[in-house]
Coordinates of C-alpha atoms in Angstrom, one line a residue:
M513 CA -17.9 64.4 -14.6
P514 CA -13.9 63.6 -13.4
R515 CA -11.9 62.0 -15.7
S516 CA -11.1 59.0 -13.4
A517 CA -15.3 58.7 -13.3
H518 CA -15.3 58.5 -17.3
L519 CA -12.5 55.5 -17.1
L520 CA -14.5 53.3 -14.6
A521 CA -17.4 53.7 -16.4
L522 CA -15.8 52.7 -20.0
L523 CA -14.4 50.0 -18.1
V524 CA -17.8 48.2 -16.6
L525 CA -19.5 48.6 -20.0
M526 CA -16.6 47.4 -21.5
A527 CA -16.2 44.2 -19.7
W528 CA -20.5 44.0 -20.2
A529 CA -20.0 44.5 -23.9
W530 CA -17.4 41.7 -24.0
S531 CA -19.6 39.0 -22.0
P532 CA -23.1 39.5 -22.1
A533 CA -23.6 36.1 -20.3
I534 CA -23.0 38.2 -16.5
A535 CA -25.5 38.8 -14.2
L536 CA -23.8 39.3 -10.8
G537 CA -26.5 38.7 -8.0
A538 CA -28.8 37.9 -10.0
T539 CA -30.9 34.1 -9.8
C540 CA -31.5 32.1 -12.2
G541 CA -32.9 28.3 -12.8
G542 CA -36.2 26.7 -13.9
G543 CA -37.4 28.9 -17.3
V544 CA -34.6 31.2 -16.4
P545 CA -31.6 30.6 -18.5
C546 CA -28.4 31.3 -15.9
Q547 CA -25.5 33.2 -16.6
C548 CA -22.2 33.8 -15.4
G549 CA -22.4 35.0 -11.7
N550 CA -25.9 33.6 -10.9
A551 CA -27.3 31.7 -8.2
V552 CA -29.0 28.3 -9.3
A553 CA -31.9 29.0 -7.1
S554 CA -34.7 26.1 -8.6
D555 CA -33.6 23.1 -10.8
Y556 CA -32.2 23.7 -13.7
T557 CA -30.7 21.9 -16.6
M558 CA -28.3 23.5 -18.9
T559 CA -28.8 23.3 -22.6
A560 CA -25.1 25.2 -23.6
D561 CA -21.3 25.8 -22.5
L562 CA -21.2 28.8 -19.9
G563 CA -18.4 31.7 -20.2
P564 CA -15.6 32.5 -20.6
C565 CA -16.9 33.6 -16.8
P566 CA -14.4 36.6 -15.1
G567 CA -15.9 35.5 -12.0
H568 CA -17.7 32.9 -10.1
G569 CA -19.5 30.4 -12.6
L570 CA -22.5 29.4 -10.7
Y571 CA -23.5 29.7 -7.3
V572 CA -25.7 26.8 -6.0
R573 CA -28.4 27.4 -3.6
S574 CA -29.9 24.5 -0.9
N575 CA -32.1 22.2 -1.9
V576 CA -31.7 22.7 -5.8
T577 CA -30.0 20.5 -8.5
L578 CA -27.8 21.8 -11.5
D579 CA -28.0 19.2 -14.4
C580 CA -25.2 20.7 -16.8
G581 CA -26.1 18.1 -19.4
G582 CA -22.5 17.6 -19.8
F583 CA -21.6 21.2 -20.7
A584 CA -18.5 23.3 -19.7
I585 CA -19.0 26.3 -17.3
V586 CA -15.7 28.1 -18.7
G587 CA -13.4 30.7 -16.5
L588 CA -11.0 32.9 -17.9
G589 CA -7.7 30.5 -17.2
D590 CA -6.1 33.2 -15.3
G591 CA -5.6 32.1 -12.0
S592 CA -7.6 34.7 -10.6
E593 CA -9.7 33.7 -7.5
Q594 CA -12.6 32.2 -9.2
Y595 CA -14.8 29.2 -8.4
G596 CA -16.7 27.4 -11.3
I597 CA -19.6 25.9 -9.3
Y598 CA -19.9 27.5 -5.6
L599 CA -22.1 26.1 -2.8
D600 CA -21.8 29.3 -1.1
G601 CA -22.7 28.7 3.2
D602 CA -21.9 29.3 5.9
T603 CA -21.3 28.5 9.7
G604 CA -25.1 28.4 11.0
A605 CA -26.3 28.9 7.2
E606 CA -25.2 26.2 5.2
V607 CA -26.1 25.4 2.1
T608 CA -27.9 21.5 2.4
G609 CA -29.1 19.3 -0.1
A610 CA -27.6 20.8 -3.2
T611 CA -26.9 18.6 -5.8
V612 CA -24.7 19.1 -9.2
K613 CA -24.0 16.7 -12.3
G614 CA -22.4 16.4 -15.4
C615 CA -20.7 19.5 -15.7
E616 CA -17.1 20.2 -16.9
I617 CA -15.2 22.7 -15.2
T618 CA -12.5 24.3 -16.6
G619 CA -10.6 27.4 -16.2
F620 CA -11.5 28.8 -12.5
Q621 CA -8.7 29.1 -9.7
R622 CA -11.4 26.1 -8.0
G623 CA -13.6 24.3 -10.4
I624 CA -16.1 23.3 -7.7
R625 CA -16.0 24.7 -4.0
L626 CA -18.3 23.4 -1.5
R627 CA -18.3 26.4 1.7
A628 CA -20.2 25.1 4.7
A629 CA -22.1 22.8 2.6
E630 CA -24.1 19.5 4.0
Q631 CA -25.9 16.6 2.3
S632 CA -25.5 17.9 -0.6
T633 CA -23.9 16.2 -3.7
I634 CA -21.1 16.2 -6.8
L635 CA -22.0 13.7 -9.3
D636 CA -20.6 12.6 -13.0
S637 CA -18.6 16.1 -13.5
Y638 CA -15.2 16.4 -14.8
T639 CA -13.1 19.3 -13.5
H640 CA -9.6 19.6 -15.3
G641 CA -7.4 22.8 -16.1
N642 CA -8.2 24.8 -12.7
G643 CA -5.8 27.1 -10.9
D644 CA -2.6 29.2 -11.3
F645 CA -0.3 27.4 -13.1
G646 CA 2.2 29.6 -12.2
S647 CA 2.4 29.8 -8.6
H648 CA 0.7 26.3 -8.4
V649 CA -2.1 27.1 -6.7
G650 CA -6.1 26.0 -6.6
Y651 CA -7.6 22.8 -6.8
G652 CA -10.1 20.8 -9.0
I653 CA -12.4 20.3 -6.3
D654 CA -12.3 22.2 -2.4
V655 CA -13.8 21.1 0.5
T656 CA -13.9 23.7 3.5
L657 CA -15.7 25.5 6.2
G658 CA -17.1 22.4 8.0
S659 CA -18.7 21.0 5.1
K660 CA -20.0 17.9 5.8
N661 CA -22.2 14.7 5.0
N662 CA -21.7 15.5 1.6
L663 CA -21.1 12.7 -1.3
L664 CA -18.9 13.2 -4.2
Q665 CA -19.2 10.7 -6.5
D666 CA -18.2 9.1 -10.3
N667 CA -16.2 12.7 -11.4
I668 CA -13.1 13.0 -13.7
I669 CA -10.6 15.3 -11.5
A670 CA -7.5 15.9 -13.6
G671 CA -4.9 18.1 -14.4
N672 CA -5.4 20.8 -12.0
A673 CA -2.5 23.5 -10.8
D674 CA -2.1 22.4 -7.5
E675 CA -4.4 19.7 -5.8
G676 CA -7.0 17.1 -7.4
I677 CA -9.2 17.1 -3.9
H678 CA -8.7 19.7 -0.8
F679 CA -10.5 18.4 2.1
A680 CA -9.6 21.3 4.9
S681 CA -9.7 21.2 7.8
D682 CA -12.7 20.3 10.4
T683 CA -14.7 19.1 7.4
G684 CA -15.8 15.8 7.8
P685 CA -17.3 13.1 7.7
N686 CA -18.1 13.0 3.6
Q687 CA -18.1 10.2 0.8
F688 CA -15.6 10.4 -1.6
V689 CA -17.1 7.2 -3.9
G690 CA -15.7 5.6 -7.5
N691 CA -13.9 9.2 -8.5
V692 CA -10.6 8.9 -11.1
L693 CA -7.8 11.6 -10.6
F694 CA -4.5 11.8 -12.5
D695 CA -1.9 14.0 -13.0
N696 CA -2.8 16.7 -10.8
Y697 CA 0.4 18.9 -9.9
R698 CA 0.8 18.1 -6.5
E699 CA -1.8 15.6 -4.6
Q700 CA -4.4 13.6 -6.0
I701 CA -6.2 13.8 -2.7
Y702 CA -5.0 16.0 0.3
V703 CA -6.6 15.2 3.7
L704 CA -6.1 18.1 6.0
A705 CA -7.4 17.5 9.7
S706 CA -10.4 16.4 8.3
D707 CA -12.0 13.6 10.2
G708 CA -14.4 10.8 9.6
N709 CA -14.8 10.6 6.0
T710 CA -14.9 7.7 3.9
F711 CA -13.1 6.7 0.5
I712 CA -14.1 4.1 -1.6
G713 CA -13.5 2.6 -4.8
N714 CA -11.4 5.5 -6.3
T715 CA -8.5 5.5 -8.5
T716 CA -5.7 7.9 -8.6
Y717 CA -2.7 7.9 -11.3
G718 CA -0.3 10.0 -13.6
A719 CA 2.3 13.0 -12.6
G720 CA 2.1 14.3 -9.1
S721 CA 3.3 14.3 -5.6
N722 CA 1.4 12.1 -3.8
S723 CA -1.1 9.9 -4.5
L724 CA -3.0 10.4 -1.4
Y725 CA -1.5 12.8 1.4
L726 CA -3.4 12.1 5.0
K727 CA -2.2 15.1 7.2
D728 CA -3.4 15.3 10.9
S729 CA -6.9 13.4 10.1
N730 CA -8.5 10.5 11.9
N731 CA -11.1 8.1 11.9
N732 CA -11.0 7.9 8.0
Y733 CA -11.5 4.5 5.7
L734 CA -10.5 3.8 2.4
E735 CA -11.5 0.7 1.0
G736 CA -11.6 -0.5 -2.8
N737 CA -9.2 2.2 -3.7
T738 CA -6.5 1.7 -6.3
F739 CA -2.8 4.3 -5.7
K740 CA -0.9 4.3 -8.8
D741 CA 2.6 5.8 -9.8
R742 CA 2.8 7.8 -6.6
T743 CA 3.3 7.5 -3.3
T744 CA 0.5 7.1 -0.4
K745 CA 1.3 9.2 2.9
V746 CA 0.2 9.3 6.2
I747 CA 1.8 12.2 8.2
G748 CA 1.6 13.8 11.2
A749 CA -1.4 13.5 14.1
S750 CA -3.1 11.0 12.0
S751 CA -4.6 8.1 13.9
D752 CA -7.4 5.7 13.8
N753 CA -7.6 5.6 10.0
T754 CA -8.6 2.0 8.0
F755 CA -7.2 1.1 5.1
V756 CA -9.1 -2.1 3.9
N757 CA -8.2 -3.9 0.3
N758 CA -6.4 -1.4 -1.5
T759 CA -4.4 -1.8 -4.7
F760 CA -1.2 -0.1 -4.6
V761 CA 0.9 -0.1 -8.1
N762 CA 4.2 1.1 -8.7
S763 CA 3.4 3.1 -5.5
A764 CA 4.4 3.0 -1.7
L765 CA 2.8 3.3 1.4
Q766 CA 4.8 5.6 4.1
F767 CA 3.7 6.2 7.7
S768 CA 6.1 9.0 8.5
V769 CA 6.2 11.6 11.8
Y770 CA 6.2 15.5 10.9
S771 CA 8.5 17.8 11.9
A772 CA 7.1 20.5 13.7
T773 CA 7.5 21.8 17.6
P774 CA 6.7 19.2 18.9
D775 CA 7.1 16.6 16.3
R776 CA 3.7 15.2 14.9
I777 CA 3.6 11.2 14.7
P778 CA 1.1 8.9 13.1
S779 CA -0.1 6.4 15.3
N780 CA -2.7 3.1 15.4
N781 CA -3.2 3.3 11.7
T782 CA -4.5 0.0 10.2
V783 CA -4.6 -1.3 6.9
A784 CA -5.8 -4.9 6.4
G785 CA -5.8 -7.0 3.0
G786 CA -4.9 -5.5 -0.7
S787 CA -1.9 -5.3 -3.1
M788 CA 1.2 -3.5 -3.4
N789 CA 4.1 -3.5 -5.9
N790 CA 6.6 -1.2 -6.5
T791 CA 10.5 -1.7 -8.1
G792 CA 11.6 0.7 -4.7
T793 CA 10.3 0.7 -1.6
C794 CA 6.6 -0.8 -1.2
L795 CA 5.7 0.0 2.9
R796 CA 7.9 2.7 4.7
F797 CA 7.7 3.8 8.4
T798 CA 9.5 7.1 9.5
S799 CA 9.8 7.6 13.3
T800 CA 6.0 6.3 14.0
W801 CA 4.4 3.6 16.0
G802 CA 1.4 1.3 16.6
N803 CA 0.6 1.2 13.2
V804 CA -0.6 -2.8 11.8
V805 CA -0.2 -4.1 8.0
S806 CA -1.8 -7.5 8.0
D807 CA -3.2 -9.6 5.0
L808 CA -1.1 -7.6 2.5
T809 CA 0.1 -9.1 -0.6
L810 CA 3.6 -7.6 -1.4
Q811 CA 4.6 -8.2 -4.9
S812 CA 8.1 -7.4 -6.7
C813 CA 9.1 -5.2 -3.8
G814 CA 13.0 -3.3 -4.0
T815 CA 12.4 -3.5 -0.1
Q816 CA 9.5 -4.6 1.3
V817 CA 9.7 -2.9 4.7
M818 CA 11.6 0.2 5.6
S819 CA 11.6 1.0 9.0
E820 CA 13.8 4.2 10.0
S821 CA 13.6 6.4 13.2
T822 CA 16.0 8.3 15.4
T823 CA 16.3 7.1 19.2
A824 CA 14.2 10.0 20.3
E825 CA 11.3 9.0 18.1
P826 CA 11.9 5.5 17.3
S827 CA 9.5 3.5 15.2
S828 CA 7.7 0.2 16.4
N829 CA 5.2 -1.0 14.1
A830 CA 3.9 -4.8 13.4
V831 CA 3.6 -6.7 9.7
V832 CA 0.6 -9.6 10.5
S833 CA 0.0 -12.6 8.0
T834 CA 2.2 -11.1 5.2
A835 CA 5.2 -13.2 3.7
L836 CA 8.1 -10.9 4.2
T837 CA 11.4 -12.3 3.0
S838 CA 14.3 -11.0 5.5
S839 CA 17.3 -9.6 2.8
K840 CA 13.9 -7.3 1.5
L841 CA 13.8 -5.4 5.1
S842 CA 15.5 -2.7 6.2
V843 CA 15.3 -1.4 9.8
D844 CA 17.3 0.7 11.4
T845 CA 19.0 0.2 15.2
A846 CA 16.2 2.5 16.6
S847 CA 13.2 0.8 14.9
T848 CA 11.6 -2.9 16.1
L849 CA 9.2 -4.3 13.5
S850 CA 6.8 -7.1 14.6
V851 CA 6.2 -10.1 12.2
A852 CA 3.2 -11.8 13.4
W853 CA 0.7 -14.2 12.2
W854 CA -3.1 -15.4 12.9
L855 CA -4.3 -18.1 15.0
S856 CA -7.9 -18.7 15.6
V857 CA -9.2 -21.2 18.2
H858 CA -11.9 -23.4 18.5
V859 CA -12.9 -25.4 22.0
Q860 CA -15.2 -28.3 21.6
D861 CA -15.6 -31.6 23.4
A862 CA -15.4 -35.1 22.4
A863 CA -18.9 -35.0 20.7
G864 CA -18.1 -31.8 18.9
A865 CA -20.4 -29.4 20.9
A866 CA -18.7 -26.0 21.6
I867 CA -17.3 -25.6 24.9
A868 CA -18.2 -21.9 25.9
G869 CA -16.4 -20.3 28.8
A870 CA -12.9 -22.0 28.1
R871 CA -9.8 -20.6 29.4
V872 CA -7.4 -20.0 26.6
Q873 CA -3.4 -18.6 27.6
A874 CA -0.5 -18.5 25.2
L875 CA 3.2 -18.1 26.3
D876 CA 6.0 -17.2 23.8
A877 CA 9.2 -18.6 23.8
G878 CA 10.2 -16.5 26.3
G879 CA 7.2 -17.7 29.0
N880 CA 6.0 -14.1 28.4
L881 CA 1.7 -14.1 28.3
V882 CA 0.2 -13.1 24.8
F883 CA -3.2 -14.0 25.7
D884 CA -5.4 -15.1 28.7
L885 CA -9.1 -15.2 27.1
L886 CA -12.3 -16.8 27.3
T887 CA -14.3 -18.7 24.4
D888 CA -17.4 -17.4 23.5
A889 CA -20.9 -19.1 23.3
S890 CA -19.5 -21.2 20.4
G891 CA -16.1 -22.1 21.6
N892 CA -14.4 -19.5 19.3
L893 CA -11.6 -16.7 20.4
P894 CA -11.2 -13.7 18.2
A895 CA -8.7 -14.1 15.8
Q896 CA -5.3 -13.4 18.0
S897 CA -2.0 -12.3 16.5
L898 CA 1.3 -14.3 17.8
Q899 CA 4.9 -13.0 16.8
E900 CA 7.2 -15.1 15.0
Y901 CA 9.9 -12.5 15.3
V902 CA 10.7 -8.9 16.2
R903 CA 13.6 -7.4 14.1
T904 CA 16.0 -4.6 15.4
G905 CA 18.4 -3.4 13.3
S906 CA 19.4 -6.6 12.0
A907 CA 18.9 -8.7 14.4
S908 CA 15.6 -11.2 15.2
D909 CA 14.6 -12.1 18.5
D910 CA 12.7 -15.1 17.7
K911 CA 9.2 -14.9 19.9
T912 CA 8.3 -18.8 18.8
P913 CA 7.5 -21.5 19.6
H914 CA 4.7 -20.9 21.6
T915 CA 2.8 -22.8 24.3
L916 CA -1.3 -23.1 24.3
T917 CA -3.1 -24.0 27.4
T918 CA -6.7 -24.2 27.2
S919 CA -8.9 -25.3 30.4
K920 CA -12.3 -25.4 31.8
T921 CA -13.4 -26.8 35.1
G922 CA -14.7 -30.4 34.3
Y923 CA -12.3 -31.0 31.6
V924 CA -8.5 -32.1 31.2
S925 CA -6.8 -29.6 30.1
D926 CA -5.1 -29.2 26.8
S927 CA -1.3 -28.1 26.5
R928 CA 0.6 -27.6 23.1
G929 CA 3.3 -26.1 21.3
L930 CA 2.7 -24.2 18.3
Q931 CA 5.1 -22.9 15.9
I932 CA 3.9 -19.8 14.5
V933 CA 5.7 -19.4 11.0
Q934 CA 1.8 -18.6 8.8
D935 CA -1.6 -18.4 10.1
Q936 CA -3.1 -21.1 11.9
A937 CA -6.2 -22.6 12.9
V938 CA -6.6 -24.4 15.8
T939 CA -9.2 -27.1 17.2
V940 CA -9.1 -27.7 20.7
V941 CA -11.0 -31.3 22.2
L942 CA -11.1 -31.5 25.8
G943 CA -12.0 -34.7 27.5
A944 CA -14.2 -34.6 30.5
D945 CA -12.6 -35.8 33.9
G946 CA -15.8 -35.3 36.1
G947 CA -13.5 -32.9 38.2
A948 CA -15.7 -30.1 40.4
G949 CA -12.3 -28.0 41.3
G950 CA -10.9 -24.9 39.4
G951 CA -8.7 -21.7 39.3
G952 CA -5.6 -23.3 40.2
G953 CA -6.3 -22.8 43.8
T954 CA -8.5 -25.0 46.9
S955 CA -11.6 -25.1 48.6
G956 CA -11.0 -23.1 52.3
S957 CA -10.6 -20.1 54.0
F958 CA -8.3 -16.8 53.6
S959 CA -8.0 -13.5 55.3
D960 CA -5.7 -10.6 55.4
N961 CA -5.8 -7.7 57.7
F962 CA -2.4 -5.9 56.3
D963 CA -1.0 -5.8 59.7
R964 CA 3.2 -5.7 58.5
P965 CA 5.9 -3.4 57.7
D966 CA 5.0 -1.1 54.7
S967 CA 6.3 -2.9 51.5
T968 CA 5.9 -2.4 48.0
V969 CA 5.1 -6.2 47.5
V970 CA 1.6 -7.6 49.0
G971 CA 2.9 -10.9 49.5
N972 CA 0.9 -13.0 52.1
G973 CA -0.6 -15.3 49.4
W974 CA -1.8 -12.8 46.9
Q975 CA -0.7 -13.0 43.5
P976 CA 1.4 -10.0 42.5
A977 CA -0.8 -7.5 40.9
A978 CA -2.9 -8.8 37.9
A979 CA -3.4 -5.2 36.3
G980 CA -2.1 -2.1 37.9
D981 CA -0.2 -1.8 41.2
F982 CA -0.8 -2.3 44.8
F983 CA 1.3 -1.8 48.1
V984 CA 0.7 -2.0 51.8
S985 CA 1.3 1.3 54.0
A986 CA 0.0 1.9 57.5
G987 CA -1.7 -1.4 57.9
E988 CA -3.4 -1.1 55.2
L989 CA -3.8 -2.3 51.4
R990 CA -3.5 1.0 49.2
S991 CA -3.5 1.3 45.4
G992 CA -0.9 2.6 43.3
A993 CA -0.2 5.9 41.8
A994 CA -2.0 5.4 38.5
K995 CA -5.1 6.1 36.9
G996 CA -7.3 2.7 36.1
N997 CA -8.4 -0.6 37.8
H998 CA -6.0 -2.0 40.1
L999 CA -6.6 -6.0 40.6
A1000 CA -5.4 -8.6 43.0
L1001 CA -6.1 -12.4 43.5
V1002 CA -5.3 -14.2 46.2
S1003 CA -3.4 -17.5 44.4
T1004 CA -4.0 -20.1 47.1
L1005 CA -7.9 -20.3 47.2
A1006 CA -10.6 -21.4 44.6
G1007 CA -13.4 -22.9 44.1
K1008 CA -17.2 -22.7 43.0
D1009 CA -19.2 -21.3 46.6
Q1010 CA -17.2 -18.1 47.4
T1011 CA -17.3 -15.4 49.8
A1012 CA -15.1 -12.2 49.4
A1013 CA -15.4 -9.4 51.7
A1014 CA -12.8 -6.0 52.8
D1015 CA -13.5 -2.6 53.9
F1016 CA -13.0 0.2 51.8
A1017 CA -12.3 4.0 51.8
S1018 CA -12.4 6.6 49.4
V1019 CA -10.0 9.5 49.5
D1020 CA -11.5 11.0 46.8
N1021 CA -15.1 10.8 45.4
N1022 CA -14.9 13.2 42.2
P1023 CA -12.5 10.8 40.1
N1024 CA -15.5 8.2 40.1
P1025 CA -13.7 5.9 42.3
R1026 CA -14.5 2.1 41.8
L1027 CA -14.1 -0.3 45.3
G1028 CA -15.2 -3.7 45.4
V1029 CA -14.3 -7.3 45.5
M1030 CA -14.0 -10.0 42.7
L1031 CA -15.6 -13.5 42.6
R1032 CA -14.7 -16.7 40.8
A1033 CA -12.1 -14.8 38.6
Q1034 CA -10.5 -16.8 35.9
N1035 CA -7.7 -14.0 35.5
A1036 CA -7.5 -9.9 35.2
Q1037 CA -9.9 -10.1 32.6
N1038 CA -12.9 -12.5 32.8
Y1039 CA -14.1 -12.3 36.8
Y1040 CA -17.1 -11.2 38.6
L1041 CA -16.8 -7.8 40.4
V1042 CA -19.5 -6.5 43.5
Y1043 CA -18.6 -2.9 44.0
R1044 CA -19.5 0.7 45.2
R1045 CA -19.2 2.9 42.7
S1046 CA -18.9 6.9 43.8
G1047 CA -18.7 10.1 42.0
S1048 CA -21.1 11.7 39.3
S1049 CA -23.0 8.3 39.8
N1050 CA -23.1 6.6 43.0
Q1051 CA -24.2 3.3 43.0
L1052 CA -23.9 -0.2 44.1
R1053 CA -23.0 -2.7 41.6
I1054 CA -22.9 -6.9 40.8
A1055 CA -21.2 -6.9 37.1
K1056 CA -19.3 -9.4 34.8
V1057 CA -16.3 -8.6 33.5
V1058 CA -16.0 -10.9 30.2
N1059 CA -12.6 -10.3 28.3
G1060 CA -12.4 -6.7 30.0
V1061 CA -16.0 -5.9 28.7
E1062 CA -17.9 -4.9 31.5
T1063 CA -21.5 -5.8 32.0
V1064 CA -23.8 -4.6 35.1
L1065 CA -26.1 -7.8 35.9
A1066 CA -27.9 -5.4 38.8
S1067 CA -27.6 -2.1 40.3
M1068 CA -28.7 0.2 42.6
S1069 CA -28.6 4.2 43.7
I1070 CA -27.1 4.8 47.0
K1071 CA -25.6 7.9 48.8
K1072 CA -22.3 9.2 48.2
P1073 CA -19.9 7.4 51.2
A1074 CA -17.7 10.3 53.5
L1075 CA -14.6 10.6 53.1
N1076 CA -11.6 8.5 54.9
T1077 CA -14.4 6.3 56.5
F1078 CA -14.4 3.1 56.0
F1079 CA -17.1 0.7 54.6
R1080 CA -17.7 -3.0 54.0
V1081 CA -18.2 -4.2 50.9
E1082 CA -19.0 -8.4 51.0
G1083 CA -20.3 -10.4 47.4
R1084 CA -21.5 -14.3 47.6
A1085 CA -21.4 -16.4 44.8
V1086 CA -23.3 -19.4 45.2
G1087 CA -24.6 -22.0 42.1
T1088 CA -25.4 -18.7 39.9
T1089 CA -26.7 -16.7 42.4
L1090 CA -24.9 -13.2 43.2
T1091 CA -25.5 -11.4 45.8
L1092 CA -24.0 -8.1 47.3
L1093 CA -23.8 -7.1 50.9
L1094 CA -22.9 -3.4 52.0
D1095 CA -21.8 -3.8 56.3
G1096 CA -23.4 -6.2 56.5
E1097 CA -26.8 -6.0 54.7
A1098 CA -27.8 -7.9 51.8
K1099 CA -28.5 -4.8 48.8
L1100 CA -28.5 -6.8 45.1
S1101 CA -28.7 -10.0 43.9
A1102 CA -28.1 -11.0 40.2
S1103 CA -28.2 -14.5 38.5
D1104 CA -25.8 -15.4 35.7
A1105 CA -24.0 -18.9 34.7
T1106 CA -20.8 -17.5 32.8
F1107 CA -18.3 -18.2 35.5
T1108 CA -18.6 -21.3 37.5
S1109 CA -15.4 -21.3 40.0
G1110 CA -12.2 -19.2 40.1
S1111 CA -10.3 -17.5 42.6
A1112 CA -11.4 -14.1 44.6
G1113 CA -9.7 -10.9 44.9
V1114 CA -10.1 -7.1 44.8
L1115 CA -10.3 -4.7 42.7
V1116 CA -10.0 -0.7 43.2
G1117 CA -10.2 1.7 40.1
S1118 CA -10.6 5.3 39.6
N1119 CA -9.6 8.2 37.3
S1120 CA -7.2 9.4 40.3
I1121 CA -3.5 9.1 41.0
K1122 CA -4.5 9.1 44.5
A1123 CA -3.9 5.9 46.6
Y1124 CA -7.5 4.4 48.0
R1125 CA -7.5 2.2 51.0
T1126 CA -8.5 -1.7 51.3
D1127 CA -8.2 -3.3 54.8
N1128 CA -9.3 -6.6 56.2
F1129 CA -10.2 -8.7 53.3
S1130 CA -11.0 -12.6 54.1
A1131 CA -12.7 -14.7 51.5
T1132 CA -14.0 -18.4 51.5
A1133 CA -14.3 -21.3 48.7
Q1134 CA -16.1 -24.6 48.7

């Protein structure tokens, strides 16, 4: 035998002699004791510590419970790439339904690793002292390779060489509940491009870089957690994450751009409730936008809110229902910080009965529309945020007092001023006036064939576009070069019983165009709509739109229209009956009592920037 072969054989024998509890590739569980490197193939309860293990500690297979009973699985502590407990799946061959509980894991590069694991549970375990403390590589728990729908609960994760727990890219959703993490070298919790996870009732504290580092991750939900001593950071392309009733102790919350090519910016995240204290900065926005913090109690903050940015990447965020002190705000000249309060509105009649469908409008101090909504069946609006002021640099632009106007056909309108410097709940009582009009116009008739010079202004009694844009070209009404809905209303016409009709021509059926007329319109968010839809679904529809949400009342299939060939859509509203006519023939009817009066108009919508064609509009109201 060659000398090298003798040496290799000797090393193998020495390894086996040094640690007899090694059985690489073997299975254990049930009545078979587990040794280092075994795969637990049936339920197993440990009766003694295991290790030091020179390789992985134990693999856990699908639908198996490993109960360590408080005993430890110990590695060599040399930082080599070994894992204490390993749920080792693969894409298409996931480990599912495994349970690990009551384990202490230390001395491995990663204490527990979930690789392509699904619907598995890690409970009541203690993972500490894992990783390479020279290079600071290694985690207490590692969740990777698409692991999802797992529960990690009531674990202690402490003193590991890099992160406490790492959620890798393309993992999630997972649940992380009631865990305690402290003194991990860098992040206590690191979430990297991992979406839809739930974090509830966890506590982080002690040394490290960040309590939580949420990077390029979306739609995560965090409630009732306590973050102590280190910053919680939301960074990169992270959006639609929600923080609810969390506690930040001697800790900041920062939303920050991630410098790259191009830069990645967190946006549209929400913080609701909870408390925060920090002798330094509490809330910090760094070149980020669209984030809303509401109902957060700020205590003993050196700086309550810092907003910093560049002219190329300005910060624009909002704080709602949170008491702020001007001297504790730091806002640079490229940033805007909106400070607002909640307004709730209830509308009732003189007898105390709720009034549904009342129109409530709010204008700010500059006369700008803040909202225009209808009350629900209980006479309520959803809570609205109204700005007190907008801070840019050291200057504040006051947005209050506001004007609140409430109206409904048959009632005397109510208009009042509101000084918005705190949350307000307003009850509006409308008295009956016996009137029958509505919508701000008069009964009668209106028609427009658009036979006038080209213009970017429609004119001739039309309101400026209630949404989107219209222009007159070649004797027709054309929709603007933008995707979405384009709406125009006739400001001079309103009434209960209505007709509205127009000729339409589709220029492209693929982007799902919607071409039709509006009846009893209250505003751009509330109206009846009769229309023809083309594209993936070719239908005639009668619908109602309430606070911007469409409900189809009736529909029928129809063939796709020929391109650039006019067809006529007519809508009629008489009492509670709605009727759609196509080219003069009645096709659909529906019954609804949401809107009793209003204006008429035209709607063109599509997923294209092409200009769809409308002509020969006519309407009557009485």
